[in-house]
Amino acid sequence: MKNFKNILMASAIIFSFILLTDASAQGVITKYYSPNPGVEKAFKVKQEESLVPEYVLPDLLISDNGKTIENAEMWWKIKRPELLSWFENQMYGKTPLFSMAIKDFLKNPIVEVRAEKKDALGGKATRREVRLHFTSDKKGFFIDLLIYIPNNVKKAVPAFTMLNFKGNQATTNEPDVFICESWVTGRKDGTEIRNKSTEKSRGVSQDRWPFEMIIDRGYAVATACYHDIDPDYDDGFQNGIHPYFYKKGQTRPDGNEWGSIGAWAWGLSRIMDYLETEPRINSKQVAVAGHSRLGKTSLWAGAQDQRFAIVISNNSGCGGAALSKRVFGENLDIINYVRPHWFCGNFKYYSNNENALGLDQHALMALIAPRPLYVASAEKDLWADPKGEFLSAINADPVYKLLGTEGAGNALNNVTKKKGNLIYDVKMPELNNPIGSIIHYHIRTGVHAVTNYDWEQYLSFADKYFKK
Ligand code: GCU
């Protein structure tokens, strides 16, 4: 038995070696994934521009039956619903309507104010912790919100909302913030034990959450842990929000119904509902932001829910801002294999089959129009395909222009290859040099992260549109 194991291991090593050498020869990296123990699979990842295949992007100003979209009315009546329906049916899945919910699921959750601290952040802010209960017995689904609102202001302030990865307590070093009660990922560094957050997790993500800076600039900020809405692992949609929406006899979402990104985006809309009831916040000026998988989420939330006045994608990559058809960095085969629960069942069809995509992510950007859109990349984050993110953002320009805005503005000076309405190649903007107009973009130095530099840009962008 032992011998057999050794032989197996030796052949695995030789096999990976062959893959790796073969791979580097072609400028391809091989990555191994095993979302479940024992099912490791090798994926070839292309991270070189010369390996981007020829592809065709669908024109956002031509309707499914070939009509040219000539004005705003045609956009709102014909094209926008077509695009939204594609993302609902093929990619993120449909968000169910409340009318389908089980009897006890509340459309207007019970708001439990768990704590309010009027002198948080050294007196600069009021910190409010609120639990939104969605069942009348308060024993079922809930979302725990952490909100900071600037003190000493005369009128309602604009706000940012953004989900967090590791619980509200991880976003700050203030010692009395409630610890997240939801299932968490299972890190082995003591910040979690048996998938529950520990004291040690306080403040571990605070570098991504410069609350003082945000408050000093006059903004409120609201966050919740994404695991509250749907724990981020593939359990066949038995936990989190999904089961509350099953029809009689249903045990998992249908092929065109929401996956986890859809659920998290739904959660952002529920946070928005709450912000609409908070008089200290100007709910007409709420920017939704997100990093990485939660950037995919903020884009999808912003596309569906037009109450979000600004939409920000921070390093959202594959399935977010990046064009899928470029097959650069993370691709659909990988994301569907490693994170099968993120998208709807129908999306699996596009694994290794990007040509079959009826749309690409520039259409998601266009669903944000005419609202301000900020897409940000990081130089070392090739996995997320910075160029694909930039291309996607500026390809929404014709829609933004049709709706009477400046669209991508000076970012269009970087275009090097265009076919009709569609942009296929660009000179990348200089590092740390934001460009564009109402469609805005930057690529900063460094790795996949949310930095103070990113936040500074988002705050200035919001200043511009919220006319502060
Ligand atoms: C992985 C995944 C990405 C995702 C990222 C994150 O890297 O492949 O698609 O954006 O995790 O959310 O941190």
CSV table of C-alpha atoms and ligand atoms in Angstrom, one decimal:
chain,number,residue,atom,x,y,z
A,1,MET,CA,0.0,0.0,0.0
A,2,LYS,CA,2.7,2.4,1.1
A,3,ASN,CA,4.7,1.5,-2.1
A,4,PHE,CA,1.7,2.2,-4.2
A,5,LYS,CA,1.3,5.6,-2.5
A,6,ASN,CA,5.0,6.4,-3.2
A,7,ILE,CA,4.6,5.5,-6.8
A,8,LEU,CA,1.5,7.6,-7.1
A,9,MET,CA,3.3,10.5,-5.5
A,10,ALA,CA,6.4,10.2,-7.6
A,11,SER,CA,4.3,10.1,-10.8
A,12,ALA,CA,2.3,13.1,-9.6
A,13,ILE,CA,5.6,15.0,-9.1
A,14,ILE,CA,6.9,14.0,-12.6
A,15,PHE,CA,3.5,14.8,-14.1
A,16,SER,CA,3.5,18.3,-12.6
A,17,PHE,CA,7.1,18.8,-13.6
A,18,ILE,CA,6.2,18.0,-17.2
A,19,LEU,CA,3.2,20.4,-17.0
A,20,LEU,CA,5.3,23.1,-15.5
A,21,THR,CA,8.2,22.9,-18.0
A,22,ASP,CA,5.8,22.6,-20.9
A,23,ALA,CA,3.9,25.5,-19.5
A,24,SER,CA,6.7,27.9,-19.0
A,25,ALA,CA,7.9,27.2,-22.5
A,26,GLN,CA,4.6,28.6,-23.8
A,27,GLY,CA,4.3,31.5,-21.3
A,28,VAL,CA,1.6,29.6,-19.5
A,29,ILE,CA,1.5,29.1,-15.7
A,30,THR,CA,0.0,25.9,-14.4
A,31,LYS,CA,-2.0,26.1,-11.2
A,32,TYR,CA,-3.5,23.3,-9.2
A,33,TYR,CA,-6.8,23.4,-7.4
A,34,SER,CA,-8.6,21.1,-5.2
A,35,PRO,CA,-11.8,22.7,-3.9
A,36,ASN,CA,-12.5,19.4,-2.3
A,37,PRO,CA,-9.9,17.0,-0.9
A,38,GLY,CA,-8.7,14.5,-3.4
A,39,VAL,CA,-9.9,16.2,-6.6
A,40,GLU,CA,-6.9,18.2,-7.6
A,41,LYS,CA,-7.1,19.5,-11.1
A,42,ALA,CA,-4.4,21.3,-13.1
A,43,PHE,CA,-5.3,24.5,-15.0
A,44,LYS,CA,-3.3,26.3,-17.5
A,45,VAL,CA,-3.3,30.0,-16.9
A,46,LYS,CA,-2.3,32.5,-19.6
A,47,GLN,CA,-0.8,35.7,-18.3
A,48,GLU,CA,0.8,37.0,-21.4
A,49,GLU,CA,-0.7,39.4,-23.9
A,50,SER,CA,0.5,37.5,-26.9
A,51,LEU,CA,-1.7,34.5,-25.8
A,52,VAL,CA,-4.9,36.4,-25.8
A,53,PRO,CA,-7.1,34.8,-28.4
A,54,GLU,CA,-9.0,36.6,-31.2
A,55,TYR,CA,-12.4,37.4,-29.9
A,56,VAL,CA,-15.5,39.4,-30.8
A,57,LEU,CA,-17.3,41.7,-28.4
A,58,PRO,CA,-21.0,42.2,-28.8
A,59,ASP,CA,-22.0,45.8,-29.6
A,60,LEU,CA,-24.0,47.3,-26.7
A,61,LEU,CA,-25.9,49.5,-29.1
A,62,ILE,CA,-27.5,46.8,-31.2
A,63,SER,CA,-30.5,45.0,-29.9
A,64,ASP,CA,-30.9,41.2,-30.0
A,65,ASN,CA,-33.0,41.5,-33.1
A,66,GLY,CA,-30.5,43.7,-34.8
A,67,LYS,CA,-32.0,47.2,-34.2
A,68,THR,CA,-29.6,50.1,-33.7
A,69,ILE,CA,-30.2,51.7,-30.3
A,70,GLU,CA,-30.3,55.3,-31.2
A,71,ASN,CA,-31.5,57.1,-28.1
A,72,ALA,CA,-31.9,56.9,-24.3
A,73,GLU,CA,-35.4,55.7,-24.6
A,74,MET,CA,-34.5,52.7,-26.7
A,75,TRP,CA,-31.7,52.0,-24.2
A,76,TRP,CA,-34.0,51.9,-21.2
A,77,LYS,CA,-36.8,50.1,-23.0
A,78,ILE,CA,-35.0,47.6,-25.2
A,79,LYS,CA,-31.3,47.2,-24.7
A,80,ARG,CA,-30.9,47.5,-21.0
A,81,PRO,CA,-33.5,44.9,-20.1
A,82,GLU,CA,-31.9,42.5,-22.7
A,83,LEU,CA,-28.5,42.9,-21.0
A,84,LEU,CA,-29.9,42.5,-17.5
A,85,SER,CA,-31.8,39.4,-18.5
A,86,TRP,CA,-28.7,37.8,-20.0
A,87,PHE,CA,-26.7,38.3,-16.7
A,88,GLU,CA,-29.7,37.0,-14.7
A,89,ASN,CA,-30.2,33.9,-16.8
A,90,GLN,CA,-26.6,33.0,-17.8
A,91,MET,CA,-24.3,34.3,-15.2
A,92,TYR,CA,-25.2,35.5,-11.7
A,93,GLY,CA,-28.7,34.1,-11.7
A,94,LYS,CA,-32.0,35.7,-11.0
A,95,THR,CA,-32.7,37.3,-7.6
A,96,PRO,CA,-36.0,35.9,-6.4
A,97,LEU,CA,-38.8,38.2,-5.7
A,98,PHE,CA,-40.2,38.6,-2.2
A,99,SER,CA,-43.5,37.2,-3.2
A,100,MET,CA,-41.9,33.8,-3.6
A,101,ALA,CA,-40.5,33.8,-0.1
A,102,ILE,CA,-41.6,31.5,2.7
A,103,LYS,CA,-44.4,32.9,4.8
A,104,ASP,CA,-42.2,34.0,7.7
A,105,PHE,CA,-39.6,35.8,5.7
A,106,LEU,CA,-39.8,39.5,6.3
A,107,LYS,CA,-39.6,42.1,3.6
A,108,ASN,CA,-39.0,44.8,6.2
A,109,PRO,CA,-36.7,43.2,8.7
A,110,ILE,CA,-36.9,43.9,12.4
A,111,VAL,CA,-34.1,46.4,13.2
A,112,GLU,CA,-32.3,45.6,16.5
A,113,VAL,CA,-29.9,48.4,17.5
A,114,ARG,CA,-27.3,46.4,19.4
A,115,ALA,CA,-25.1,49.3,20.3
A,116,GLU,CA,-24.5,52.9,19.6
A,117,LYS,CA,-21.3,54.7,20.6
A,118,LYS,CA,-21.4,58.4,20.1
A,119,ASP,CA,-17.7,59.0,20.6
A,120,ALA,CA,-16.2,56.4,18.4
A,121,LEU,CA,-12.9,56.9,16.5
A,122,GLY,CA,-11.7,59.4,19.2
A,123,GLY,CA,-15.0,61.3,19.1
A,124,LYS,CA,-15.1,61.8,15.4
A,125,ALA,CA,-17.9,59.4,14.6
A,126,THR,CA,-21.0,57.7,15.9
A,127,ARG,CA,-20.7,54.0,15.6
A,128,ARG,CA,-23.9,52.1,15.3
A,129,GLU,CA,-24.3,48.3,15.3
A,130,VAL,CA,-27.5,47.0,14.0
A,131,ARG,CA,-28.9,43.5,13.4
A,132,LEU,CA,-31.4,43.2,10.7
A,133,HIS,CA,-33.6,40.2,11.5
A,134,PHE,CA,-35.5,38.7,8.6
A,135,THR,CA,-37.7,36.3,10.5
A,136,SER,CA,-40.3,37.3,13.0
A,137,ASP,CA,-39.0,35.0,15.8
A,138,LYS,CA,-35.5,36.6,15.4
A,139,LYS,CA,-34.0,33.2,15.3
A,140,GLY,CA,-33.4,32.9,11.6
A,141,PHE,CA,-31.5,34.8,8.9
A,142,PHE,CA,-29.9,38.1,10.0
A,143,ILE,CA,-27.3,40.6,8.8
A,144,ASP,CA,-25.1,42.5,11.3
A,145,LEU,CA,-24.3,46.0,10.2
A,146,LEU,CA,-21.5,48.2,11.4
A,147,ILE,CA,-21.9,51.8,10.6
A,148,TYR,CA,-19.8,54.9,11.3
A,149,ILE,CA,-21.4,58.3,10.8
A,150,PRO,CA,-19.4,61.5,11.1
A,151,ASN,CA,-20.2,63.7,14.2
A,152,ASN,CA,-20.6,67.5,14.1
A,153,VAL,CA,-22.2,67.7,10.7
A,154,LYS,CA,-25.2,69.8,9.8
A,155,LYS,CA,-26.9,67.7,7.2
A,156,ALA,CA,-27.3,64.1,6.1
A,157,VAL,CA,-24.0,62.8,4.7
A,158,PRO,CA,-23.1,60.6,1.7
A,159,ALA,CA,-22.0,57.1,2.4
A,160,PHE,CA,-20.0,54.1,1.2
A,161,THR,CA,-21.2,50.6,1.6
A,162,MET,CA,-19.0,47.6,1.2
A,163,LEU,CA,-19.1,44.1,2.4
A,164,ASN,CA,-16.2,42.6,4.4
A,165,PHE,CA,-14.6,39.2,4.4
A,166,LYS,CA,-13.7,38.5,8.0
A,167,GLY,CA,-16.4,40.0,10.2
A,168,ASN,CA,-17.1,43.5,11.3
A,169,GLN,CA,-14.6,43.2,14.2
A,170,ALA,CA,-11.8,42.6,11.7
A,171,THR,CA,-12.3,46.0,10.1
A,172,THR,CA,-11.4,48.0,13.2
A,173,ASN,CA,-9.2,47.9,16.3
A,174,GLU,CA,-12.0,49.4,18.4
A,175,PRO,CA,-12.2,46.7,21.0
A,176,ASP,CA,-15.9,46.6,21.6
A,177,VAL,CA,-17.3,45.9,18.2
A,178,PHE,CA,-19.4,42.7,18.2
A,179,ILE,CA,-17.6,39.6,16.9
A,180,CYS,CA,-19.1,38.1,13.8
A,181,GLU,CA,-21.3,35.0,14.6
A,182,SER,CA,-21.5,33.6,11.1
A,183,TRP,CA,-19.5,30.7,9.7
A,184,VAL,CA,-16.1,32.0,8.5
A,185,THR,CA,-13.5,30.5,6.2
A,186,GLY,CA,-11.4,28.4,8.5
A,187,ARG,CA,-8.0,30.2,8.7
A,188,LYS,CA,-5.4,28.4,10.7
A,189,ASP,CA,-3.9,31.5,12.3
A,190,GLY,CA,-6.0,31.6,15.4
A,191,THR,CA,-8.3,34.3,14.1
A,192,GLU,CA,-10.9,31.5,13.6
A,193,ILE,CA,-11.5,28.3,15.4
A,194,ARG,CA,-13.8,25.7,13.9
A,195,ASN,CA,-15.1,28.3,11.5
A,196,LYS,CA,-16.0,30.9,14.1
A,197,SER,CA,-14.2,34.2,14.5
A,198,THR,CA,-12.1,34.7,17.6
A,199,GLU,CA,-10.9,37.7,19.6
A,200,LYS,CA,-7.7,37.4,17.7
A,201,SER,CA,-9.4,38.5,14.5
A,202,ARG,CA,-10.1,42.0,15.8
A,203,GLY,CA,-8.5,44.6,13.5
A,204,VAL,CA,-6.9,42.0,11.2
A,205,SER,CA,-8.3,43.8,8.1
A,206,GLN,CA,-8.1,47.3,9.3
A,207,ASP,CA,-5.6,48.3,6.7
A,208,ARG,CA,-8.4,47.9,4.1
A,209,TRP,CA,-10.8,50.1,6.2
A,210,PRO,CA,-9.4,53.5,6.8
A,211,PHE,CA,-12.5,54.6,8.8
A,212,GLU,CA,-10.9,57.8,10.1
A,213,MET,CA,-9.9,59.0,6.7
A,214,ILE,CA,-13.4,58.3,5.4
A,215,ILE,CA,-15.1,60.1,8.3
A,216,ASP,CA,-12.6,63.0,8.0
A,217,ARG,CA,-13.7,63.4,4.4
A,218,GLY,CA,-17.3,63.7,5.5
A,219,TYR,CA,-18.6,60.2,4.6
A,220,ALA,CA,-20.4,57.6,6.5
A,221,VAL,CA,-19.6,54.0,6.0
A,222,ALA,CA,-21.6,50.8,6.4
A,223,THR,CA,-20.3,47.3,6.3
A,224,ALA,CA,-21.4,43.7,7.0
A,225,CYS,CA,-19.7,40.4,6.7
A,226,TYR,CA,-20.6,38.6,3.5
A,227,HIS,CA,-20.8,35.2,5.2
A,228,ASP,CA,-23.9,36.6,7.1
A,229,ILE,CA,-25.7,36.6,3.8
A,230,ASP,CA,-24.3,33.3,2.4
A,231,PRO,CA,-21.4,31.5,3.9
A,232,ASP,CA,-18.8,31.3,1.1
A,233,TYR,CA,-18.5,27.6,0.4
A,234,ASP,CA,-20.2,25.2,-1.8
A,235,ASP,CA,-22.8,23.5,0.4
A,236,GLY,CA,-25.4,23.0,-2.3
A,237,PHE,CA,-27.1,26.2,-1.1
A,238,GLN,CA,-28.5,24.8,2.1
A,239,ASN,CA,-27.4,27.6,4.4
A,240,GLY,CA,-27.4,31.4,4.0
A,241,ILE,CA,-30.3,33.2,2.3
A,242,HIS,CA,-31.1,30.8,-0.5
A,243,PRO,CA,-33.3,28.2,1.3
A,244,TYR,CA,-35.6,31.0,2.4
A,245,PHE,CA,-36.6,31.5,-1.2
A,246,TYR,CA,-37.2,27.9,-2.3
A,247,LYS,CA,-40.5,27.1,-3.7
A,248,LYS,CA,-42.4,24.1,-2.3
A,249,GLY,CA,-40.2,21.0,-2.9
A,250,GLN,CA,-37.2,23.0,-4.2
A,251,THR,CA,-33.9,22.1,-2.7
A,252,ARG,CA,-31.4,24.2,-4.6
A,253,PRO,CA,-31.6,27.2,-7.0
A,254,ASP,CA,-32.6,26.4,-10.6
A,255,GLY,CA,-30.0,26.8,-13.3
A,256,ASN,CA,-31.0,30.4,-13.9
A,257,GLU,CA,-31.4,31.4,-10.2
A,258,TRP,CA,-29.0,33.2,-8.0
A,259,GLY,CA,-25.7,31.8,-6.7
A,260,SER,CA,-23.6,33.3,-3.9
A,261,ILE,CA,-22.6,36.5,-5.7
A,262,GLY,CA,-26.3,37.1,-6.4
A,263,ALA,CA,-27.1,36.6,-2.7
A,264,TRP,CA,-24.3,38.9,-1.5
A,265,ALA,CA,-25.6,41.6,-4.0
A,266,TRP,CA,-29.1,41.1,-2.6
A,267,GLY,CA,-27.6,41.7,0.9
A,268,LEU,CA,-26.1,45.0,-0.3
A,269,SER,CA,-29.6,46.1,-1.4
A,270,ARG,CA,-31.0,45.2,2.0
A,271,ILE,CA,-28.2,47.4,3.6
A,272,MET,CA,-29.4,50.1,1.2
A,273,ASP,CA,-33.0,49.6,2.5
A,274,TYR,CA,-31.7,50.2,6.0
A,275,LEU,CA,-29.6,53.3,5.0
A,276,GLU,CA,-32.8,54.8,3.5
A,277,THR,CA,-34.3,54.8,7.0
A,278,GLU,CA,-31.2,56.4,8.7
A,279,PRO,CA,-31.8,60.2,8.7
A,280,ARG,CA,-28.1,61.0,9.2
A,281,ILE,CA,-27.3,59.5,5.9
A,282,ASN,CA,-28.2,60.9,2.5
A,283,SER,CA,-29.5,57.7,0.8
A,284,LYS,CA,-29.4,59.4,-2.6
A,285,GLN,CA,-25.7,59.5,-2.2
A,286,VAL,CA,-24.6,56.0,-1.4
A,287,ALA,CA,-21.6,54.5,-3.2
A,288,VAL,CA,-21.4,50.7,-3.3
A,289,ALA,CA,-17.8,49.4,-3.4
A,290,GLY,CA,-16.2,46.0,-3.2
A,291,HIS,CA,-12.9,44.2,-3.4
A,292,SER,CA,-12.2,41.1,-5.5
A,293,ARG,CA,-15.2,38.6,-5.2
A,294,LEU,CA,-17.0,41.4,-3.4
A,295,GLY,CA,-16.1,43.7,-6.3
A,296,LYS,CA,-17.9,41.3,-8.6
A,297,THR,CA,-20.7,41.6,-6.1
A,298,SER,CA,-20.7,45.4,-6.0
A,299,LEU,CA,-20.9,45.6,-9.8
A,300,TRP,CA,-23.8,43.1,-9.9
A,301,ALA,CA,-25.5,45.0,-7.0
A,302,GLY,CA,-25.1,48.3,-8.8
A,303,ALA,CA,-26.3,46.9,-12.1
A,304,GLN,CA,-29.6,45.7,-10.5
A,305,ASP,CA,-30.2,48.3,-7.9
A,306,GLN,CA,-30.2,51.8,-9.3
A,307,ARG,CA,-30.4,53.4,-5.9
A,308,PHE,CA,-26.6,53.0,-5.6
A,309,ALA,CA,-25.4,56.3,-6.9
A,310,ILE,CA,-21.8,55.3,-7.6
A,311,VAL,CA,-20.4,51.9,-8.2
A,312,ILE,CA,-16.8,50.9,-7.4
A,313,SER,CA,-15.0,47.8,-8.4
A,314,ASN,CA,-11.6,47.2,-6.7
A,315,ASN,CA,-9.6,44.4,-8.3
A,316,SER,CA,-12.7,42.4,-9.2
A,317,GLY,CA,-11.2,40.4,-12.0
A,318,CYS,CA,-12.8,37.4,-13.6
A,319,GLY,CA,-16.5,37.4,-13.3
A,320,GLY,CA,-16.3,41.1,-12.3
A,321,ALA,CA,-14.9,43.9,-14.4
A,322,ALA,CA,-12.4,41.8,-16.5
A,323,LEU,CA,-13.5,40.7,-20.0
A,324,SER,CA,-13.9,36.9,-20.0
A,325,LYS,CA,-13.2,36.5,-23.7
A,326,ARG,CA,-9.6,37.6,-23.2
A,327,VAL,CA,-9.0,34.4,-21.2
A,328,PHE,CA,-6.2,36.2,-19.4
A,329,GLY,CA,-5.3,35.2,-15.8
A,330,GLU,CA,-8.2,33.6,-14.0
A,331,ASN,CA,-10.6,32.1,-16.6
A,332,LEU,CA,-14.1,30.7,-16.5
A,333,ASP,CA,-13.0,27.1,-16.3
A,334,ILE,CA,-11.1,27.8,-13.2
A,335,ILE,CA,-13.6,30.0,-11.5
A,336,ASN,CA,-16.5,27.6,-12.2
A,337,TYR,CA,-14.5,24.7,-10.9
A,338,VAL,CA,-13.0,26.3,-7.8
A,339,ARG,CA,-16.1,28.4,-6.9
A,340,PRO,CA,-19.0,26.6,-8.4
A,341,HIS,CA,-21.4,28.3,-6.1
A,342,TRP,CA,-20.6,31.9,-7.1
A,343,PHE,CA,-22.5,32.0,-10.3
A,344,CYS,CA,-25.7,30.3,-11.5
A,345,GLY,CA,-25.8,26.8,-12.7
A,346,ASN,CA,-26.2,27.9,-16.4
A,347,PHE,CA,-22.8,29.6,-16.2
A,348,LYS,CA,-20.9,26.3,-16.1
A,349,TYR,CA,-21.7,26.0,-19.8
A,350,TYR,CA,-19.1,28.7,-20.5
A,351,SER,CA,-16.1,27.0,-18.9
A,352,ASN,CA,-13.5,26.7,-21.7
A,353,ASN,CA,-16.2,28.0,-24.0
A,354,GLU,CA,-15.8,31.8,-23.8
A,355,ASN,CA,-16.6,32.1,-27.5
A,356,ALA,CA,-20.2,31.0,-26.7
A,357,LEU,CA,-20.7,34.0,-24.3
A,358,GLY,CA,-23.5,36.1,-25.7
A,359,LEU,CA,-22.1,39.1,-23.8
A,360,ASP,CA,-19.0,40.1,-21.9
A,361,GLN,CA,-18.4,42.2,-18.8
A,362,HIS,CA,-18.4,45.5,-20.6
A,363,ALA,CA,-22.2,45.0,-20.7
A,364,LEU,CA,-22.2,44.8,-16.9
A,365,MET,CA,-20.4,48.1,-16.8
A,366,ALA,CA,-23.0,49.5,-19.2
A,367,LEU,CA,-25.8,48.5,-16.8
A,368,ILE,CA,-24.3,51.0,-14.3
A,369,ALA,CA,-24.7,53.9,-16.8
A,370,PRO,CA,-25.3,56.8,-16.5
A,371,ARG,CA,-24.1,56.6,-12.9
A,372,PRO,CA,-20.4,57.1,-12.0
A,373,LEU,CA,-18.4,54.0,-12.3
A,374,TYR,CA,-14.9,53.5,-10.9
A,375,VAL,CA,-12.8,50.4,-11.9
A,376,ALA,CA,-9.5,49.9,-10.2
A,377,SER,CA,-6.7,47.4,-10.8
A,378,ALA,CA,-3.3,46.6,-9.3
A,379,GLU,CA,-0.1,46.2,-11.3
A,380,LYS,CA,0.9,42.8,-9.8
A,381,ASP,CA,-2.7,41.5,-9.9
A,382,LEU,CA,-2.4,39.7,-13.3
A,383,TRP,CA,-4.7,37.0,-12.0
A,384,ALA,CA,-7.5,39.7,-12.3
A,385,ASP,CA,-6.3,40.9,-15.7
A,386,PRO,CA,-5.9,44.7,-15.3
A,387,LYS,CA,-6.0,45.3,-19.0
A,388,GLY,CA,-9.3,43.3,-19.3
A,389,GLU,CA,-10.7,45.4,-16.5
A,390,PHE,CA,-9.7,48.6,-18.2
A,391,LEU,CA,-11.0,47.5,-21.6
A,392,SER,CA,-14.3,46.5,-20.1
A,393,ALA,CA,-14.8,49.8,-18.4
A,394,ILE,CA,-14.1,51.9,-21.4
A,395,ASN,CA,-16.1,49.7,-23.7
A,396,ALA,CA,-19.2,51.0,-21.8
A,397,ASP,CA,-18.4,54.5,-23.2
A,398,PRO,CA,-20.9,54.4,-26.1
A,399,VAL,CA,-23.7,53.7,-23.6
A,400,TYR,CA,-22.6,56.4,-21.2
A,401,LYS,CA,-22.4,58.9,-24.2
A,402,LEU,CA,-25.8,57.9,-25.4
A,403,LEU,CA,-27.2,58.8,-22.0
A,404,GLY,CA,-25.6,62.2,-22.2
A,405,THR,CA,-22.5,61.9,-20.1
A,406,GLU,CA,-18.8,62.3,-20.9
A,407,GLY,CA,-18.3,58.5,-20.7
A,408,ALA,CA,-14.7,57.5,-20.5
A,409,GLY,CA,-13.4,61.0,-21.2
A,410,ASN,CA,-9.6,61.2,-21.6
A,411,ALA,CA,-9.2,57.5,-21.1
A,412,LEU,CA,-10.2,57.1,-24.8
A,413,ASN,CA,-6.8,58.7,-25.7
A,414,ASN,CA,-5.3,55.4,-24.7
A,415,VAL,CA,-7.2,53.4,-27.3
A,416,THR,CA,-5.0,51.7,-29.9
A,417,LYS,CA,-7.4,49.3,-31.7
A,418,LYS,CA,-11.1,49.8,-32.4
A,419,LYS,CA,-13.6,48.1,-34.5
A,420,GLY,CA,-16.8,50.1,-34.9
A,421,ASN,CA,-18.1,50.9,-31.4
A,422,LEU,CA,-15.8,48.4,-29.8
A,423,ILE,CA,-12.4,48.9,-28.3
A,424,TYR,CA,-10.0,45.9,-28.6
A,425,ASP,CA,-6.7,47.3,-27.4
A,426,VAL,CA,-5.3,50.1,-25.3
A,427,LYS,CA,-2.1,51.5,-24.0
A,428,MET,CA,-2.3,50.9,-20.3
A,429,PRO,CA,-2.5,54.1,-18.2
A,430,GLU,CA,0.5,55.1,-16.2
A,431,LEU,CA,0.6,53.6,-12.7
A,432,ASN,CA,-1.0,55.6,-10.0
A,433,ASN,CA,-2.5,58.0,-12.5
A,434,PRO,CA,-6.3,57.8,-12.5
A,435,ILE,CA,-7.9,58.6,-15.9
A,436,GLY,CA,-11.3,58.9,-17.4
A,437,SER,CA,-14.4,60.9,-16.5
A,438,ILE,CA,-17.7,59.4,-15.2
A,439,ILE,CA,-16.1,56.1,-16.2
A,440,HIS,CA,-12.9,56.3,-14.2
A,441,TYR,CA,-10.0,53.9,-13.9
A,442,HIS,CA,-6.7,53.5,-12.2
A,443,ILE,CA,-4.0,50.9,-11.9
A,444,ARG,CA,-1.8,51.3,-8.9
A,445,THR,CA,1.5,49.8,-7.9
A,446,GLY,CA,1.3,46.7,-5.7
A,447,VAL,CA,-0.7,43.6,-5.3
A,448,HIS,CA,-4.3,42.5,-5.0
A,449,ALA,CA,-5.6,44.6,-2.1
A,450,VAL,CA,-7.5,47.6,-1.0
A,451,THR,CA,-5.1,50.4,0.0
A,452,ASN,CA,-5.4,53.9,1.3
A,453,TYR,CA,-4.4,55.0,-2.2
A,454,ASP,CA,-7.5,53.3,-3.6
A,455,TRP,CA,-9.7,54.9,-0.9
A,456,GLU,CA,-8.3,58.4,-1.6
A,457,GLN,CA,-9.3,58.1,-5.2
A,458,TYR,CA,-12.8,56.8,-4.4
A,459,LEU,CA,-13.3,59.6,-2.0
A,460,SER,CA,-12.3,62.3,-4.5
A,461,PHE,CA,-14.4,60.6,-7.2
A,462,ALA,CA,-17.4,60.7,-4.8
A,463,ASP,CA,-16.6,64.3,-3.9
A,464,LYS,CA,-16.9,65.2,-7.5
A,465,TYR,CA,-20.3,63.6,-8.1
A,466,PHE,CA,-21.8,64.3,-4.8
A,467,LYS,CA,-20.8,68.0,-5.2
A,468,LYS,CA,-19.2,68.5,-1.9
B,1,GCU,C1,-9.6,34.2,-5.8
B,1,GCU,C2,-10.5,34.1,-7.0
B,1,GCU,C3,-10.9,35.5,-7.5
B,1,GCU,C4,-11.4,36.4,-6.4
B,1,GCU,C5,-10.4,36.4,-5.3
B,1,GCU,C6,-10.9,37.1,-4.0
B,1,GCU,O1,-8.3,34.7,-6.2
B,1,GCU,O2,-9.8,33.3,-7.9
B,1,GCU,O3,-11.9,35.4,-8.5
B,1,GCU,O4,-11.6,37.6,-6.9
B,1,GCU,O5,-10.2,35.1,-4.8
B,1,GCU,O6,-12.1,37.3,-3.9
B,1,GCU,O7,-10.1,37.4,-3.2
